[in-house]
Short mmCIF file of C-alpha atoms in Angstrom, two decimals:
data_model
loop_
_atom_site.label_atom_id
_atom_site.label_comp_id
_atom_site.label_asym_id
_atom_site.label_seq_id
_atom_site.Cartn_x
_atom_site.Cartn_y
_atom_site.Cartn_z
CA UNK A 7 -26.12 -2.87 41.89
CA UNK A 8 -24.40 0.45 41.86
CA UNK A 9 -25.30 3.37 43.95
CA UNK A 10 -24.05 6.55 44.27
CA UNK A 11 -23.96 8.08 48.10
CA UNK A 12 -23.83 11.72 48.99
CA UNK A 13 -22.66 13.08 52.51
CA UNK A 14 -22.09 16.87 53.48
CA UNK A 15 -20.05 18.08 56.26
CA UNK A 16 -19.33 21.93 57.15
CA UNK A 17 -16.08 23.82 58.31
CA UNK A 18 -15.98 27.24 59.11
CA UNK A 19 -12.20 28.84 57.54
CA UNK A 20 -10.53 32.21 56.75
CA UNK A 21 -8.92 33.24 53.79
CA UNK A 22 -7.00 36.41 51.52
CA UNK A 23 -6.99 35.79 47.95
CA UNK A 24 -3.75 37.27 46.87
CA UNK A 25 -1.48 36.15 44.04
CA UNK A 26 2.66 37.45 44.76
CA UNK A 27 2.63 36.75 40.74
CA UNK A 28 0.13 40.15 40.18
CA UNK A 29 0.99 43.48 41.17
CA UNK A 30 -0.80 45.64 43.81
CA UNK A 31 -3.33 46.91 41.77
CA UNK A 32 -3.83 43.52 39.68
CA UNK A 33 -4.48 42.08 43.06
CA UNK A 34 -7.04 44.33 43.68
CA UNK A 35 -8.86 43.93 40.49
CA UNK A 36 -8.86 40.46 40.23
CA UNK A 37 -9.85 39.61 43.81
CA UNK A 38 -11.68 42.66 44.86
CA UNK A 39 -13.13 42.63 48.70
CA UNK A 40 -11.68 39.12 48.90
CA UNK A 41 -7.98 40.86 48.60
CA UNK A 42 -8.04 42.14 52.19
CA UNK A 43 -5.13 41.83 53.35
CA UNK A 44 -6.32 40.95 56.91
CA UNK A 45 -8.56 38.17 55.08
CA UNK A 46 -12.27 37.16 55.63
CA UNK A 47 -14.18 33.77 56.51
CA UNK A 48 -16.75 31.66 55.29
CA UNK A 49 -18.98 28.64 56.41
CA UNK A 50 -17.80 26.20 53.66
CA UNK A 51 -20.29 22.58 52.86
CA UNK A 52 -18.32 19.97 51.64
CA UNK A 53 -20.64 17.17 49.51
CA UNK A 54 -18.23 14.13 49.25
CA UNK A 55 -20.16 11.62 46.52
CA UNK A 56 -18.91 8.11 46.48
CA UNK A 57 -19.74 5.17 44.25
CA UNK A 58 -19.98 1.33 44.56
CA UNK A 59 -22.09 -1.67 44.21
CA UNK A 60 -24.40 -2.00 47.13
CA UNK A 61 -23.26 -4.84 49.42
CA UNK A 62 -26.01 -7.63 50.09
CA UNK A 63 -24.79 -8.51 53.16
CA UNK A 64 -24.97 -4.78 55.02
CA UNK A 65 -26.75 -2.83 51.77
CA UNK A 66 -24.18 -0.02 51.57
CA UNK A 67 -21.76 1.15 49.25
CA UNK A 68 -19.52 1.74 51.79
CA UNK A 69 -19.91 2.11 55.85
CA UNK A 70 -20.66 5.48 56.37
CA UNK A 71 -19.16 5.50 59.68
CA UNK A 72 -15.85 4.71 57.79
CA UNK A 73 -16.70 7.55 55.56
CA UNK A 74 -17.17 10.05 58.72
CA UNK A 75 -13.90 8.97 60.45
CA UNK A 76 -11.99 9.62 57.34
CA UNK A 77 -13.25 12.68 56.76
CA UNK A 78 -13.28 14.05 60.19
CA UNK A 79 -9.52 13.20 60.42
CA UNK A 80 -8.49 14.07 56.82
CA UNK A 81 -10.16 17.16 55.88
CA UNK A 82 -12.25 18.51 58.66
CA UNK A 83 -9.42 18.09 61.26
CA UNK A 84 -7.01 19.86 58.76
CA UNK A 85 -9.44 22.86 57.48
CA UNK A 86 -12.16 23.87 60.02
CA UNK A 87 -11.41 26.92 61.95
CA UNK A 88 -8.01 27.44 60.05
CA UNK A 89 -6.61 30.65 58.18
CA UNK A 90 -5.93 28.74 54.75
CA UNK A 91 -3.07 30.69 53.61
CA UNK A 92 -1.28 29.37 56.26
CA UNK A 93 -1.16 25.84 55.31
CA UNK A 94 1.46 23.79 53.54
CA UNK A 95 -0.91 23.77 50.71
CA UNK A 96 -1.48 26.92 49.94
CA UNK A 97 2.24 28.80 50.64
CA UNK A 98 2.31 28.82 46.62
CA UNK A 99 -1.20 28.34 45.77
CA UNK A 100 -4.06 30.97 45.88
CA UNK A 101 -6.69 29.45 48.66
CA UNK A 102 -9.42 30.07 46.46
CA UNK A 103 -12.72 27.83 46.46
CA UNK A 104 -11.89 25.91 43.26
CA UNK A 105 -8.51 25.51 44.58
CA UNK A 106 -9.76 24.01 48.01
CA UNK A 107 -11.85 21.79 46.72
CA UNK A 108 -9.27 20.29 43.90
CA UNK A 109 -7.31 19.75 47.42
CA UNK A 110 -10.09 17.69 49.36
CA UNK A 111 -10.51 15.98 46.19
CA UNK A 112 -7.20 14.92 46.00
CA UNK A 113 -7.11 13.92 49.92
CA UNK A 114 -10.14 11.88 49.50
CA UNK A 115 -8.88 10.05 46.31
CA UNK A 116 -5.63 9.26 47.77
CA UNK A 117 -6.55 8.34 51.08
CA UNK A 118 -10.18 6.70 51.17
CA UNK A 119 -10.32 3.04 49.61
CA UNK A 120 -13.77 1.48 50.85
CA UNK A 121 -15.49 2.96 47.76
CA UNK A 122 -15.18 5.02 44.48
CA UNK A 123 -14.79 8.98 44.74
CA UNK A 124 -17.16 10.44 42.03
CA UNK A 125 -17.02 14.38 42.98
CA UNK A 126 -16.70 16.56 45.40
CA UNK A 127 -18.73 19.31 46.12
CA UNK A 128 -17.75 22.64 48.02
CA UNK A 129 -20.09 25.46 48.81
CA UNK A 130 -18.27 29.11 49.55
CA UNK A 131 -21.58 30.43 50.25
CA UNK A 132 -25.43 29.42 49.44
CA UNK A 133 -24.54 31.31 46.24
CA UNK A 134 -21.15 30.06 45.21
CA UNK A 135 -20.57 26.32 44.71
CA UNK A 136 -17.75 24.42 42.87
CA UNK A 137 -17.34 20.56 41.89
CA UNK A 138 -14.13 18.57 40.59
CA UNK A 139 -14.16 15.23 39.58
CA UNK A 140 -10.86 14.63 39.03
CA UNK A 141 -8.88 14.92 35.76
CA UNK A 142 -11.15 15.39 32.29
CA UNK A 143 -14.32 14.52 33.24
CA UNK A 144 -17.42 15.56 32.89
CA UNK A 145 -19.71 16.67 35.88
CA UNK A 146 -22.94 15.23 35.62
CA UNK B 180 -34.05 15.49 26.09
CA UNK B 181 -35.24 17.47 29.09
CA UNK B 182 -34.96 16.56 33.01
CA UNK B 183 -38.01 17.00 35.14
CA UNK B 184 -37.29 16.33 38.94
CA UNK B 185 -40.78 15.98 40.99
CA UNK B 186 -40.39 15.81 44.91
CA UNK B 187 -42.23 13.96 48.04
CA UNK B 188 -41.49 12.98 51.35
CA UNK B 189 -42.45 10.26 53.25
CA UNK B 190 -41.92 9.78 57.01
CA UNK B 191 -40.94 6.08 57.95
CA UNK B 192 -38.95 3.81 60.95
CA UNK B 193 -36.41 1.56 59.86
CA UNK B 194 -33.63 -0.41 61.94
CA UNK B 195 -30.36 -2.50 60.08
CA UNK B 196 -29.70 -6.48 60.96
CA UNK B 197 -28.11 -8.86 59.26
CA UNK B 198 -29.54 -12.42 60.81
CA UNK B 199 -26.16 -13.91 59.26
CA UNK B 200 -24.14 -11.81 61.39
CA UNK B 201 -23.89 -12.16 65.28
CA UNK B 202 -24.75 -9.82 67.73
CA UNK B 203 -21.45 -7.83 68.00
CA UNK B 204 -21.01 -8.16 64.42
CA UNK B 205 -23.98 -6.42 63.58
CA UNK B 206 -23.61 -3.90 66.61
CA UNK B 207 -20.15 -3.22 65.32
CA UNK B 208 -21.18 -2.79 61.66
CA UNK B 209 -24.06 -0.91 62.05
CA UNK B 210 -23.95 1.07 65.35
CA UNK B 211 -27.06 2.77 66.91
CA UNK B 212 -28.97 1.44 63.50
CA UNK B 213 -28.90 -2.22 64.67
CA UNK B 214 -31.96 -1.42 67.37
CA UNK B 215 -34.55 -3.82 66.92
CA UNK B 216 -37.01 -1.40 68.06
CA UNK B 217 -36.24 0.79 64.93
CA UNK B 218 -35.54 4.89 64.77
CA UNK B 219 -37.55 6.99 61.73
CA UNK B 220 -35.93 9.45 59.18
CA UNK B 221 -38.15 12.21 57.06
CA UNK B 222 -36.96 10.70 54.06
CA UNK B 223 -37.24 13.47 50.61
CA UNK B 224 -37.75 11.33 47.03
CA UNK B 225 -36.75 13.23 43.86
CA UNK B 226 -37.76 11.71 41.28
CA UNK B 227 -36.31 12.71 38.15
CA UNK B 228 -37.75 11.61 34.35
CA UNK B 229 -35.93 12.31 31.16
CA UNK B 230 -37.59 12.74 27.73
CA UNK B 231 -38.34 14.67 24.38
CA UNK B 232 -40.79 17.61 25.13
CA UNK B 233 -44.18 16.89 23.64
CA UNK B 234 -44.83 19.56 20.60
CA UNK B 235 -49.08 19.58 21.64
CA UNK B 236 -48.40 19.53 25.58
CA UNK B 237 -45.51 21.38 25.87
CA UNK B 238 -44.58 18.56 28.74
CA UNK B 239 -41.86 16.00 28.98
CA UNK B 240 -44.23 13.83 30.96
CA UNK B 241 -47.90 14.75 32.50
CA UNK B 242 -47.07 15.78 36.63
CA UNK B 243 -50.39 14.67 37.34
CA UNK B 244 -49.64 11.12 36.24
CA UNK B 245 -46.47 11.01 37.52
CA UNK B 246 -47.52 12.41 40.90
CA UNK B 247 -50.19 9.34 41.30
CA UNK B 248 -47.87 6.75 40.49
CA UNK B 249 -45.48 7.90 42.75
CA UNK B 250 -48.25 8.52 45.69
CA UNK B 251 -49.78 5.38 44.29
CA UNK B 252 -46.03 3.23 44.16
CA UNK B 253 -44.01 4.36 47.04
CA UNK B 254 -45.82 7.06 49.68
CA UNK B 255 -48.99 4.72 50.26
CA UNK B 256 -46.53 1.98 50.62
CA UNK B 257 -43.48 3.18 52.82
CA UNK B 258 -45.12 7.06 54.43
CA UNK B 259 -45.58 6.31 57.86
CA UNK B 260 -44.49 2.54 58.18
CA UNK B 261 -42.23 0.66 59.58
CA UNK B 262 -40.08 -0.15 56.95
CA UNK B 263 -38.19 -3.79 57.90
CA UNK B 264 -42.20 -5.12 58.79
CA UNK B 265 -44.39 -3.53 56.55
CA UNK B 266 -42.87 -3.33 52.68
CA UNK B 267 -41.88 -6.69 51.18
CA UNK B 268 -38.55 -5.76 49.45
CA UNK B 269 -37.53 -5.12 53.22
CA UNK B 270 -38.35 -8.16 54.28
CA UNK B 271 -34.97 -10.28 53.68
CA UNK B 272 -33.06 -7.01 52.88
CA UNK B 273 -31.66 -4.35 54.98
CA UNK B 274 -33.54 -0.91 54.52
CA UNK B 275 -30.37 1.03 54.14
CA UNK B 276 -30.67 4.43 52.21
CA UNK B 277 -29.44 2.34 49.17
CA UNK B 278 -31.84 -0.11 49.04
CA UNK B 279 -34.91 2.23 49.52
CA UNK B 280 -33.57 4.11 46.26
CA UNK B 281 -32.89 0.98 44.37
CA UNK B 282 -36.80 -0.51 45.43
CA UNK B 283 -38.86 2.81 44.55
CA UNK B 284 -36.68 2.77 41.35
CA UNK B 285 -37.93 -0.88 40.58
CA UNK B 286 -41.05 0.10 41.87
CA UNK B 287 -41.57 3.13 39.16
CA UNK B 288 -39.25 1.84 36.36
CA UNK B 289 -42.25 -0.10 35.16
CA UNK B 290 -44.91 2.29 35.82
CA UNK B 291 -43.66 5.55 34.26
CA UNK B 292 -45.30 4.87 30.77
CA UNK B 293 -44.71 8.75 28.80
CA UNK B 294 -41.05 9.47 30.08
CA UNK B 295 -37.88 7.52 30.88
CA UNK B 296 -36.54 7.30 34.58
CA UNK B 297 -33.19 9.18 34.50
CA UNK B 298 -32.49 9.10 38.73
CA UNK B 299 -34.05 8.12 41.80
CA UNK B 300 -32.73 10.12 44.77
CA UNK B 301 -33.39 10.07 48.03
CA UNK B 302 -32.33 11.81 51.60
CA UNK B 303 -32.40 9.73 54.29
CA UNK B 304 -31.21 13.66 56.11
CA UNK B 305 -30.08 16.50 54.59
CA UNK B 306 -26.83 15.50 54.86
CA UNK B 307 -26.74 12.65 53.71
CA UNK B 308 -28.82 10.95 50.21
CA UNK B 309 -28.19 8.34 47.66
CA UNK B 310 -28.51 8.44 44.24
CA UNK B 311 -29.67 5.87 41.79
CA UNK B 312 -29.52 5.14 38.04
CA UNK B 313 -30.80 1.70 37.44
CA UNK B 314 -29.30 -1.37 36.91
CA UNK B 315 -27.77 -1.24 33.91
CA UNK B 316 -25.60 2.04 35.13
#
């Protein structure tokens, strides 16, 4: 039987929204506060939601311990306590929210094979929160 | 259609073993989980129902009903028990996160007369729940 399973991990980052393609004042008005040039941090929660049938013999999708380690390697180890714009990733991308999480997507799709990626989840703030399941398709 | 989502909690032990595995396999596969003596979670259920909003009730599905048969179906069976000795579906099968969604959602399917189970959710922690959408899904 299939099961979908949810974990959330947290890394604190810094970041300056700031496009080189927008002028000065473009800048300003499309990022507002978040256009400081000496950038600003936030406590990001990353929801990583896999899918799979249930295994009889253990009763999990997929070992969560498996899950951690790739995570904690992949994503936390590259991201937590980083500036972003100072990452391969983001020399000719704007680190915004949507932007980081399309990235951890990615990672997590390419990388992690012991079960099915459904979404991933990223929360800038309690407020803010952003999901991408990959190319055209619905969130539900 | 409209969702309705109704929580509880239950407090419960639990511990993971496979009998078919051997000692280090089971240590290795399921870590500080595989003590026999058990460890307990506060476990949240959502419980969500989907249906057509009744024109003379206004509701997709009575709460009070639904309320009972989950108190009724899954609290009074799993709140404050240990879970591999005290609920049958647990007996021959591992009371991962999983399985406890899969069992209340066999456990209400057949109960929830007005409105349609849509998902069975439950948080083993905060960080950390599974979803379920029956068998068919």
């Amino acid at each position: 039987m299939k099961a979908h399973l949810s974990r959330r991990y947290r890394i604190s980052a810094s970041h300056r929204l700031h496009s080189d393609a927008m002028s000065t004042e473009e800048n300003r008005s499309t990022y507002g506060k978040c256009n400081n040039p000496h950038g600003h941090g936030h406590n990001y929660t990353i929801q990583i939601t896999v899918s799979g049938q249930v295994d009889v013999k253990t009763g999990m999708v997929c070992n969560l311990s498996d899950l951690d380690s790739f995570i904690e390697r992949e994503v936390l180890a590259r991201y937590d306590y980083e500036n972003l714009n100072t990452l391969q990733e983001f020399a000719d991308e704007v680190p915004t929210t949507e932007n980081l999480c399309v990235q951890i997507y990615e990672i997590v799709h390419r990388g992690f094979s012991h079960a099915h990626l459904e979404k991933v989840r990223l929360e800038e703030t309690m407020m803010n929160s952003f999901e991408y399941t990959g190319p055209a398709k619905a969130v539900s | 259609m409209v969702y309705l989502t109704r929580k509880a909690e239950f407090s419960a032990s639990h511990y993971y073993h496979n009998p078919d595995f051997t000692p280090e396999e089971n240590l290795r596969t399921f870590g500080k989980c595989n003590n026999p003596n058990g460890h307990g979670h506060n476990y949240t259920l959502e419980v969500t129902v989907k249906g057509e909003v009744d024109p003379r009730s206004g509701f997709v599905v009575d709460l009070k009903q639904l309320k009972e048969v989950m108190h009724r179906e899954v609290l009074d069976a799993m709140d404050h028990r240990f879970l591999n000795k005290e609920v049958p579906e647990f007996l021959h099968q591992i009371p991962t996160t999983e399985n406890i969604a899969i069992a209340i959602w066999q456990r209400l399917a057949t109960k929830l007369t007005q409105a349609a189970l849509h998902r069975v959710r439950v948080y083993e922690t905060a960080d950390l729940f599974v979803d379920f959408y029956g068998e068919g899904s």
